[in-house]
Amino acid sequence: MIYYGRQSINQDDIDAVVSVLKSPMITQGEMTARFEQAICEYAGAKYAVACSHGTAALHLACLSLGVGEGDIVWTVPNTFVASANCALYCGASIDFVDIDASTFNISIVLLEKKLVDAEKQGRLPKVLIPVHFAGSPCAMDEIGRLAHQYGFRIIEDASHALGASFNDRKIGACEFSDVVTFSFHPVKSITTGEGGMLVANDKSIADKARLLANHGITRNPELMSKENPEPWYYEQIALGYNYRMTDFQAALGLSQVKRLDAFIEQRTAIAEMYRQQLRGLPLTFQQVQLSVKSSWHLFVVLLNTYDPGKKAYLFELARSSGFSLNCHYRPVYLHQHYCSDGFSAGYCPNSEGYFERVLSLPIFSELDSDLVNKLCAVFRSVFD
Ligand SMILES: *Cc1c(COP(=O)(O)O)cnc(C)c1O
């Protein structure tokens, strides 16, 4: 069965991991810092903090911006639940801005409208978490302008978008945002098994995230209450977590970064094949703005008309041909946990209408072009 995403591991990756496993330090050695440095250089950020998964990166990002009880965080419904859960972990409340019906990313028009209303009600968000859906960057310049006007901070959930760029600058440069988070789950641009990272250009944000990723423990005498501490002395100065990445994971990540651009090229070629071969069918593709380059984490198509029977039929036919399709994403607030928080159907109509019609097709660097052809033939057979 072909699933929507999958890692690509070569002998260099395996050798890199094995060499760390044979070394004295399999965690908290030097590999994590080297991997952080590599991502900083790739993305054009000043500081990076590796952590145990992308969800941890989002949680740390919220904490380092001071998100807590009484605060409001906004994100989009068309995302993985972690983009919203991170705010709840901090005791903040979450709200959702609907997506644009053609880019499937946050709608700038609806964001602005919601900000106007929120300002009147004194309920402006502290943080907005835009998600670069499928690897296609959001209109960050517009979001940055609104952040300036309304005084909120920005965490880019770039779990899909390592390797993507906006106006010729890599996602991760933090040009319009405070923090950018990545995930290295095996379906993402590069993998460390589980793993994540946040990047920032503000040192105090990165320092806080690093402290909290390591139990809130410091060995920096400047931060301690004790004067002239002994060399073995350390202090816990905040309530943190163990969100560290191990060194053999970091070694895998460091090895994978070398192939990141090649991975994105392969994904881009597959997306192009799908677009060519499905052209003319009653399907809508994601509109990718001219100013951006997508990392093609997902390739989604929408049935032009809402037809649950047809969607189910396509899903089953693909399945019997060896392809397991997905629907990314069910609007977060429709999940049971969020419904009990007071959200209900009808809240974000674009996201709901999108979800009814969407199917995501397999896309990953090693996906064979014969398989792309085969799946496209299945689609054509349904519509011809
Ligand atoms: C994968 C993903 C995450 C979470 O990453 P993990 O590494 O699995 O914790 C968060 N947000 C989005 C949009 C994702 O796709």
Short mmCIF file of C-alpha atoms and ligand atoms in Angstrom, two decimals:
data_model
loop_
_atom_site.label_atom_id
_atom_site.label_comp_id
_atom_site.label_asym_id
_atom_site.label_seq_id
_atom_site.Cartn_x
_atom_site.Cartn_y
_atom_site.Cartn_z
CA MET A 1 0.00 0.00 0.00
CA ILE A 2 1.29 3.46 -0.92
CA TYR A 3 0.63 6.07 1.79
CA TYR A 4 0.68 9.83 1.38
CA GLY A 5 4.20 10.33 2.62
CA ARG A 6 7.35 8.43 3.49
CA GLN A 7 10.99 9.06 4.41
CA SER A 8 14.00 8.49 2.17
CA ILE A 9 16.93 6.95 4.06
CA ASN A 10 20.24 6.21 2.32
CA GLN A 11 23.49 4.57 3.43
CA ASP A 12 25.00 7.93 4.45
CA ASP A 13 22.07 8.47 6.82
CA ILE A 14 22.51 5.02 8.32
CA ASP A 15 26.27 5.48 8.71
CA ALA A 16 25.75 8.85 10.41
CA VAL A 17 23.36 7.32 12.96
CA VAL A 18 25.52 4.26 13.56
CA SER A 19 28.61 6.35 14.19
CA VAL A 20 26.80 8.26 16.95
CA LEU A 21 25.47 5.01 18.41
CA LYS A 22 29.07 3.78 18.66
CA SER A 23 30.23 7.03 20.31
CA PRO A 24 30.19 7.80 24.05
CA MET A 25 27.41 10.42 23.75
CA ILE A 26 24.16 9.27 22.19
CA THR A 27 22.31 12.25 23.62
CA GLN A 28 23.48 15.77 24.59
CA GLY A 29 26.70 15.41 22.59
CA GLU A 30 27.72 17.79 19.82
CA MET A 31 25.46 16.53 17.01
CA THR A 32 22.39 18.46 18.10
CA ALA A 33 24.24 21.78 18.01
CA ARG A 34 25.64 20.91 14.57
CA PHE A 35 22.17 20.08 13.27
CA GLU A 36 20.80 23.33 14.70
CA GLN A 37 23.60 25.23 12.97
CA ALA A 38 22.85 23.49 9.66
CA ILE A 39 19.17 24.47 9.80
CA CYS A 40 20.09 28.06 10.73
CA GLU A 41 22.34 28.26 7.71
CA TYR A 42 19.83 26.63 5.41
CA ALA A 43 16.86 28.74 6.46
CA GLY A 44 18.71 31.96 7.20
CA ALA A 45 17.81 32.17 10.90
CA LYS A 46 20.08 33.27 13.72
CA TYR A 47 19.13 30.78 16.44
CA ALA A 48 17.70 27.28 16.51
CA VAL A 49 16.59 24.89 19.24
CA ALA A 50 16.20 21.21 18.35
CA CYS A 51 13.55 19.30 20.25
CA SER A 52 11.78 15.99 20.52
CA HIS A 53 9.04 16.68 17.96
CA GLY A 54 7.32 19.45 16.06
CA THR A 55 4.59 19.59 18.69
CA ALA A 56 7.22 20.34 21.35
CA ALA A 57 8.60 23.09 19.10
CA LEU A 58 5.13 24.67 18.94
CA HIS A 59 4.64 24.36 22.70
CA LEU A 60 8.08 25.89 23.38
CA ALA A 61 7.38 28.65 20.85
CA CYS A 62 4.18 29.60 22.68
CA LEU A 63 5.89 29.50 26.08
CA SER A 64 8.82 31.58 24.93
CA LEU A 65 6.42 34.26 23.69
CA GLY A 66 4.86 34.22 27.13
CA VAL A 67 1.55 32.61 26.18
CA GLY A 68 -0.36 31.67 29.31
CA GLU A 69 -3.70 31.69 31.06
CA GLY A 70 -6.00 34.47 29.90
CA ASP A 71 -4.24 34.80 26.54
CA ILE A 72 -5.87 34.18 23.18
CA VAL A 73 -4.13 32.36 20.34
CA TRP A 74 -5.46 32.11 16.80
CA THR A 75 -4.71 29.53 14.14
CA VAL A 76 -6.52 27.97 11.18
CA PRO A 77 -8.86 24.96 11.21
CA ASN A 78 -7.15 23.38 8.18
CA THR A 79 -4.19 21.94 10.08
CA PHE A 80 -2.99 19.13 12.25
CA VAL A 81 -4.38 19.38 15.79
CA ALA A 82 -0.96 20.24 17.24
CA SER A 83 -1.17 23.81 15.84
CA ALA A 84 -4.07 24.45 18.23
CA ASN A 85 -3.21 22.10 21.09
CA CYS A 86 0.01 24.01 21.81
CA ALA A 87 -2.02 27.02 22.97
CA LEU A 88 -4.19 24.86 25.23
CA TYR A 89 -1.06 23.30 26.81
CA CYS A 90 -0.20 26.82 27.99
CA GLY A 91 -3.63 27.42 29.48
CA ALA A 92 -4.52 29.94 26.76
CA SER A 93 -7.70 29.83 24.72
CA ILE A 94 -7.75 29.11 21.01
CA ASP A 95 -9.77 30.54 18.17
CA PHE A 96 -9.79 29.90 14.44
CA VAL A 97 -9.52 32.08 11.34
CA ASP A 98 -11.04 30.54 8.22
CA ILE A 99 -8.97 29.67 5.15
CA ASP A 100 -8.98 31.16 1.68
CA ALA A 101 -10.94 28.98 -0.73
CA SER A 102 -8.20 28.92 -3.36
CA THR A 103 -4.89 28.85 -1.46
CA PHE A 104 -6.26 26.73 1.43
CA ASN A 105 -4.09 28.91 3.70
CA ILE A 106 -5.27 31.54 6.19
CA SER A 107 -7.52 34.11 4.52
CA ILE A 108 -6.01 37.57 4.92
CA VAL A 109 -9.41 39.19 4.29
CA LEU A 110 -11.08 37.14 7.02
CA LEU A 111 -8.13 37.64 9.37
CA GLU A 112 -8.39 41.39 9.01
CA LYS A 113 -12.15 41.30 9.55
CA LYS A 114 -11.79 39.17 12.65
CA LEU A 115 -9.12 41.53 14.02
CA VAL A 116 -11.41 44.53 13.58
CA ASP A 117 -14.16 42.73 15.53
CA ALA A 118 -11.76 41.46 18.18
CA GLU A 119 -10.36 44.92 18.77
CA LYS A 120 -13.87 46.28 19.39
CA GLN A 121 -14.50 43.50 21.90
CA GLY A 122 -11.09 43.85 23.55
CA ARG A 123 -10.29 40.28 22.60
CA LEU A 124 -7.25 40.61 20.33
CA PRO A 125 -5.00 37.55 20.11
CA LYS A 126 -1.57 37.53 21.70
CA VAL A 127 -0.23 35.14 19.07
CA LEU A 128 -1.28 34.05 15.59
CA ILE A 129 -0.08 30.69 14.29
CA PRO A 130 -0.33 30.66 10.49
CA VAL A 131 0.28 27.24 8.91
CA HIS A 132 2.00 26.93 5.53
CA PHE A 133 -0.47 24.35 4.33
CA ALA A 134 0.94 21.57 2.13
CA GLY A 135 4.24 23.49 2.06
CA SER A 136 2.82 26.54 0.30
CA PRO A 137 3.73 29.67 2.29
CA CYS A 138 1.02 32.00 3.61
CA ALA A 139 1.01 35.69 2.65
CA MET A 140 3.56 36.48 5.36
CA ASP A 141 4.07 40.11 4.36
CA GLU A 142 0.35 40.80 4.84
CA ILE A 143 0.26 38.89 8.12
CA GLY A 144 3.33 40.81 9.29
CA ARG A 145 1.64 44.11 8.44
CA LEU A 146 -1.44 43.14 10.47
CA ALA A 147 0.71 41.96 13.38
CA HIS A 148 2.34 45.36 13.46
CA GLN A 149 -1.01 47.15 13.29
CA TYR A 150 -2.78 45.04 15.94
CA GLY A 151 0.16 44.12 18.14
CA PHE A 152 0.15 40.35 18.03
CA ARG A 153 3.12 38.00 17.70
CA ILE A 154 3.57 35.36 15.00
CA ILE A 155 4.61 31.71 15.20
CA GLU A 156 4.82 30.16 11.74
CA ASP A 157 3.89 26.48 11.92
CA ALA A 158 6.23 25.45 9.11
CA SER A 159 5.91 21.72 9.78
CA HIS A 160 5.09 21.32 6.08
CA ALA A 161 7.37 24.01 4.76
CA LEU A 162 11.04 23.31 5.42
CA GLY A 163 12.59 24.00 2.00
CA ALA A 164 9.80 26.32 0.85
CA SER A 165 10.40 30.01 0.23
CA PHE A 166 8.55 33.31 0.25
CA ASN A 167 9.81 36.13 -1.99
CA ASP A 168 13.03 34.17 -2.58
CA ARG A 169 13.73 33.86 1.13
CA LYS A 170 13.57 30.46 2.78
CA ILE A 171 10.83 29.79 5.30
CA GLY A 172 12.64 29.97 8.62
CA ALA A 173 14.28 33.34 7.99
CA CYS A 174 11.70 34.85 10.40
CA GLU A 175 11.41 37.92 8.19
CA PHE A 176 7.81 38.60 9.24
CA SER A 177 7.51 36.43 12.34
CA ASP A 178 8.92 35.87 15.82
CA VAL A 179 9.38 32.11 15.70
CA VAL A 180 9.19 29.40 13.03
CA THR A 181 8.69 25.73 13.92
CA PHE A 182 9.57 22.63 11.92
CA SER A 183 8.73 18.93 12.27
CA PHE A 184 10.99 16.06 11.25
CA HIS A 185 8.35 13.34 11.35
CA PRO A 186 9.03 10.79 8.56
CA VAL A 187 6.37 12.28 6.25
CA LYS A 188 7.92 15.78 6.37
CA SER A 189 10.65 17.36 4.17
CA ILE A 190 13.46 15.66 6.13
CA THR A 191 13.28 13.27 9.05
CA THR A 192 14.89 12.44 12.38
CA GLY A 193 12.23 9.81 13.22
CA GLU A 194 10.43 11.98 15.72
CA GLY A 195 11.91 15.46 15.98
CA GLY A 196 11.34 19.15 15.63
CA MET A 197 13.05 22.51 15.79
CA LEU A 198 12.21 26.11 16.35
CA VAL A 199 14.17 29.00 14.87
CA ALA A 200 14.17 32.67 15.86
CA ASN A 201 16.26 35.78 15.30
CA ASP A 202 15.68 37.08 18.82
CA LYS A 203 18.19 35.49 21.18
CA SER A 204 15.95 35.82 24.23
CA ILE A 205 13.25 33.71 22.55
CA ALA A 206 15.72 30.96 21.66
CA ASP A 207 17.32 31.06 25.14
CA LYS A 208 13.95 30.70 26.82
CA ALA A 209 12.95 27.82 24.54
CA ARG A 210 16.24 26.04 25.19
CA LEU A 211 15.86 26.43 28.94
CA LEU A 212 12.30 25.07 28.88
CA ALA A 213 13.28 22.17 26.60
CA ASN A 214 15.69 21.08 29.32
CA HIS A 215 13.51 21.04 32.48
CA GLY A 216 14.09 24.75 33.13
CA ILE A 217 17.55 23.84 34.38
CA THR A 218 20.51 26.18 33.94
CA ARG A 219 24.24 25.96 34.57
CA ASN A 220 24.71 29.62 33.69
CA PRO A 221 25.91 31.39 36.89
CA GLU A 222 24.39 34.67 35.69
CA LEU A 223 20.91 33.17 35.92
CA MET A 224 21.34 31.54 39.33
CA SER A 225 20.41 32.86 42.74
CA LYS A 226 23.55 31.42 44.36
CA GLU A 227 26.72 33.47 44.34
CA ASN A 228 29.97 31.74 43.40
CA PRO A 229 28.33 28.38 42.63
CA GLU A 230 30.47 25.26 42.76
CA PRO A 231 31.31 23.69 39.38
CA TRP A 232 28.82 20.84 39.92
CA TYR A 233 26.01 23.15 40.88
CA TYR A 234 22.91 23.75 38.73
CA GLU A 235 19.54 25.35 39.34
CA GLN A 236 16.04 24.82 38.03
CA ILE A 237 14.78 28.35 37.48
CA ALA A 238 11.52 27.62 35.63
CA LEU A 239 9.15 24.70 35.17
CA GLY A 240 10.35 23.14 31.93
CA TYR A 241 10.09 19.83 30.13
CA ASN A 242 12.36 17.16 28.74
CA TYR A 243 11.90 18.04 25.08
CA ARG A 244 15.48 17.30 23.99
CA MET A 245 16.49 15.59 20.75
CA THR A 246 18.95 12.71 20.97
CA ASP A 247 22.29 12.93 19.15
CA PHE A 248 21.67 9.98 16.84
CA GLN A 249 18.48 11.70 15.68
CA ALA A 250 20.40 14.92 15.12
CA ALA A 251 23.01 12.96 13.13
CA LEU A 252 20.22 11.67 10.90
CA GLY A 253 18.88 15.19 10.50
CA LEU A 254 22.31 16.61 9.68
CA SER A 255 22.78 13.94 7.03
CA GLN A 256 19.28 14.56 5.62
CA VAL A 257 19.75 18.34 5.32
CA LYS A 258 22.34 17.64 2.62
CA ARG A 259 19.60 16.13 0.47
CA LEU A 260 16.86 18.58 1.37
CA ASP A 261 16.99 20.57 -1.87
CA ALA A 262 17.00 17.35 -3.90
CA PHE A 263 13.97 16.12 -1.95
CA ILE A 264 12.08 19.34 -2.70
CA GLU A 265 12.97 19.09 -6.41
CA GLN A 266 11.63 15.53 -6.52
CA ARG A 267 8.44 16.55 -4.74
CA THR A 268 8.02 19.48 -7.11
CA ALA A 269 8.41 17.18 -10.12
CA ILE A 270 5.72 14.83 -8.75
CA ALA A 271 3.35 17.74 -8.15
CA GLU A 272 3.94 18.84 -11.73
CA MET A 273 3.16 15.32 -13.01
CA TYR A 274 -0.10 15.27 -11.10
CA ARG A 275 -1.06 18.69 -12.43
CA GLN A 276 -0.31 17.67 -16.01
CA GLN A 277 -2.06 14.33 -15.87
CA LEU A 278 -5.15 15.41 -13.96
CA ARG A 279 -5.64 18.56 -16.04
CA GLY A 280 -9.09 18.78 -17.58
CA LEU A 281 -10.78 16.65 -14.89
CA PRO A 282 -13.39 18.38 -12.69
CA LEU A 283 -10.80 18.88 -9.94
CA THR A 284 -9.36 22.00 -8.32
CA PHE A 285 -5.70 22.28 -7.38
CA GLN A 286 -4.18 24.41 -4.65
CA GLN A 287 -3.38 27.88 -5.93
CA VAL A 288 0.26 28.60 -5.20
CA GLN A 289 1.12 32.31 -5.29
CA LEU A 290 3.77 33.42 -7.79
CA SER A 291 5.86 34.94 -5.02
CA VAL A 292 6.33 31.61 -3.24
CA LYS A 293 7.95 28.24 -3.78
CA SER A 294 6.13 25.31 -2.20
CA SER A 295 7.95 22.42 -0.57
CA TRP A 296 5.05 20.17 -1.69
CA HIS A 297 4.55 18.33 1.57
CA LEU A 298 1.07 17.40 0.34
CA PHE A 299 -0.62 17.30 -3.01
CA VAL A 300 -4.34 17.88 -2.55
CA VAL A 301 -7.16 17.96 -5.09
CA LEU A 302 -10.72 19.11 -4.54
CA LEU A 303 -13.72 17.68 -6.34
CA ASN A 304 -15.24 20.67 -8.10
CA THR A 305 -18.66 19.79 -6.77
CA TYR A 306 -19.58 18.34 -3.41
CA ASP A 307 -20.31 14.70 -4.10
CA PRO A 308 -19.73 12.43 -1.10
CA GLY A 309 -20.58 9.34 -3.15
CA LYS A 310 -17.95 10.16 -5.73
CA LYS A 311 -15.34 10.97 -3.10
CA ALA A 312 -15.95 7.64 -1.36
CA TYR A 313 -15.88 5.81 -4.69
CA LEU A 314 -12.53 7.41 -5.67
CA PHE A 315 -11.13 6.60 -2.25
CA GLU A 316 -12.12 2.93 -2.53
CA LEU A 317 -10.99 2.55 -6.12
CA ALA A 318 -7.58 4.05 -5.26
CA ARG A 319 -7.39 1.72 -2.29
CA SER A 320 -8.04 -1.35 -4.37
CA SER A 321 -5.25 -0.17 -6.71
CA GLY A 322 -2.79 0.04 -3.83
CA PHE A 323 -3.06 3.71 -2.81
CA SER A 324 -4.19 4.91 0.58
CA LEU A 325 -5.51 8.44 0.10
CA ASN A 326 -6.06 10.94 2.92
CA CYS A 327 -8.12 14.01 3.63
CA HIS A 328 -5.94 16.75 5.12
CA TYR A 329 -7.48 18.18 7.27
CA ARG A 330 -10.71 17.80 9.12
CA PRO A 331 -11.28 21.26 10.67
CA VAL A 332 -9.61 21.09 14.09
CA TYR A 333 -12.59 22.56 15.94
CA LEU A 334 -14.87 19.74 14.73
CA HIS A 335 -12.88 17.22 16.77
CA GLN A 336 -14.75 16.11 19.84
CA HIS A 337 -12.33 17.75 22.25
CA TYR A 338 -12.85 21.15 20.63
CA CYS A 339 -16.61 20.77 20.28
CA SER A 340 -16.77 20.38 24.03
CA ASP A 341 -14.95 23.74 24.15
CA GLY A 342 -17.99 25.29 22.45
CA PHE A 343 -17.09 25.11 18.75
CA SER A 344 -19.60 23.67 16.32
CA ALA A 345 -20.24 23.00 12.63
CA GLY A 346 -20.66 26.11 10.48
CA TYR A 347 -17.96 28.12 12.29
CA CYS A 348 -15.50 28.29 9.37
CA PRO A 349 -17.46 27.49 6.20
CA ASN A 350 -14.48 27.61 3.80
CA SER A 351 -12.58 25.05 5.86
CA GLU A 352 -15.63 22.81 6.12
CA GLY A 353 -16.45 23.06 2.40
CA TYR A 354 -12.82 22.36 1.59
CA PHE A 355 -12.74 19.26 3.79
CA GLU A 356 -15.87 17.82 2.19
CA ARG A 357 -14.23 17.88 -1.24
CA VAL A 358 -10.53 17.22 -0.55
CA LEU A 359 -8.40 14.18 -1.24
CA SER A 360 -4.63 14.11 -0.75
CA LEU A 361 -2.55 12.01 -3.07
CA PRO A 362 0.77 10.35 -2.25
CA ILE A 363 3.79 12.62 -2.63
CA PHE A 364 7.30 11.87 -1.38
CA SER A 365 10.76 12.00 -2.92
CA GLU A 366 11.02 8.30 -3.80
CA LEU A 367 7.52 7.98 -5.26
CA ASP A 368 7.93 6.20 -8.60
CA SER A 369 6.55 7.99 -11.66
CA ASP A 370 4.87 4.74 -12.77
CA LEU A 371 2.82 4.86 -9.59
CA VAL A 372 1.87 8.48 -10.26
CA ASN A 373 0.72 7.43 -13.74
CA LYS A 374 -1.25 4.53 -12.30
CA LEU A 375 -3.06 6.69 -9.75
CA CYS A 376 -3.85 9.36 -12.34
CA ALA A 377 -5.34 6.66 -14.57
CA VAL A 378 -7.61 5.66 -11.68
CA PHE A 379 -8.78 9.27 -11.40
CA ARG A 380 -9.36 9.58 -15.13
CA SER A 381 -11.35 6.35 -15.19
CA VAL A 382 -13.74 7.75 -12.59
CA PHE A 383 -14.44 10.97 -14.47
CA ASP A 384 -14.38 9.77 -18.09
C1 LIG B 1 3.43 17.27 11.62
C2 LIG B 1 2.78 18.50 12.08
C3 LIG B 1 2.91 18.99 13.39
C4 LIG B 1 3.49 18.21 14.52
O1 LIG B 1 4.69 17.66 14.31
P1 LIG B 1 5.16 16.37 15.14
O2 LIG B 1 6.64 16.36 14.82
O3 LIG B 1 4.44 15.19 14.60
O4 LIG B 1 4.89 16.62 16.57
C5 LIG B 1 2.37 20.23 13.69
N1 LIG B 1 1.71 20.95 12.78
C6 LIG B 1 1.52 20.49 11.53
C7 LIG B 1 0.77 21.35 10.56
C8 LIG B 1 2.02 19.25 11.14
O5 LIG B 1 1.79 18.79 9.90
#
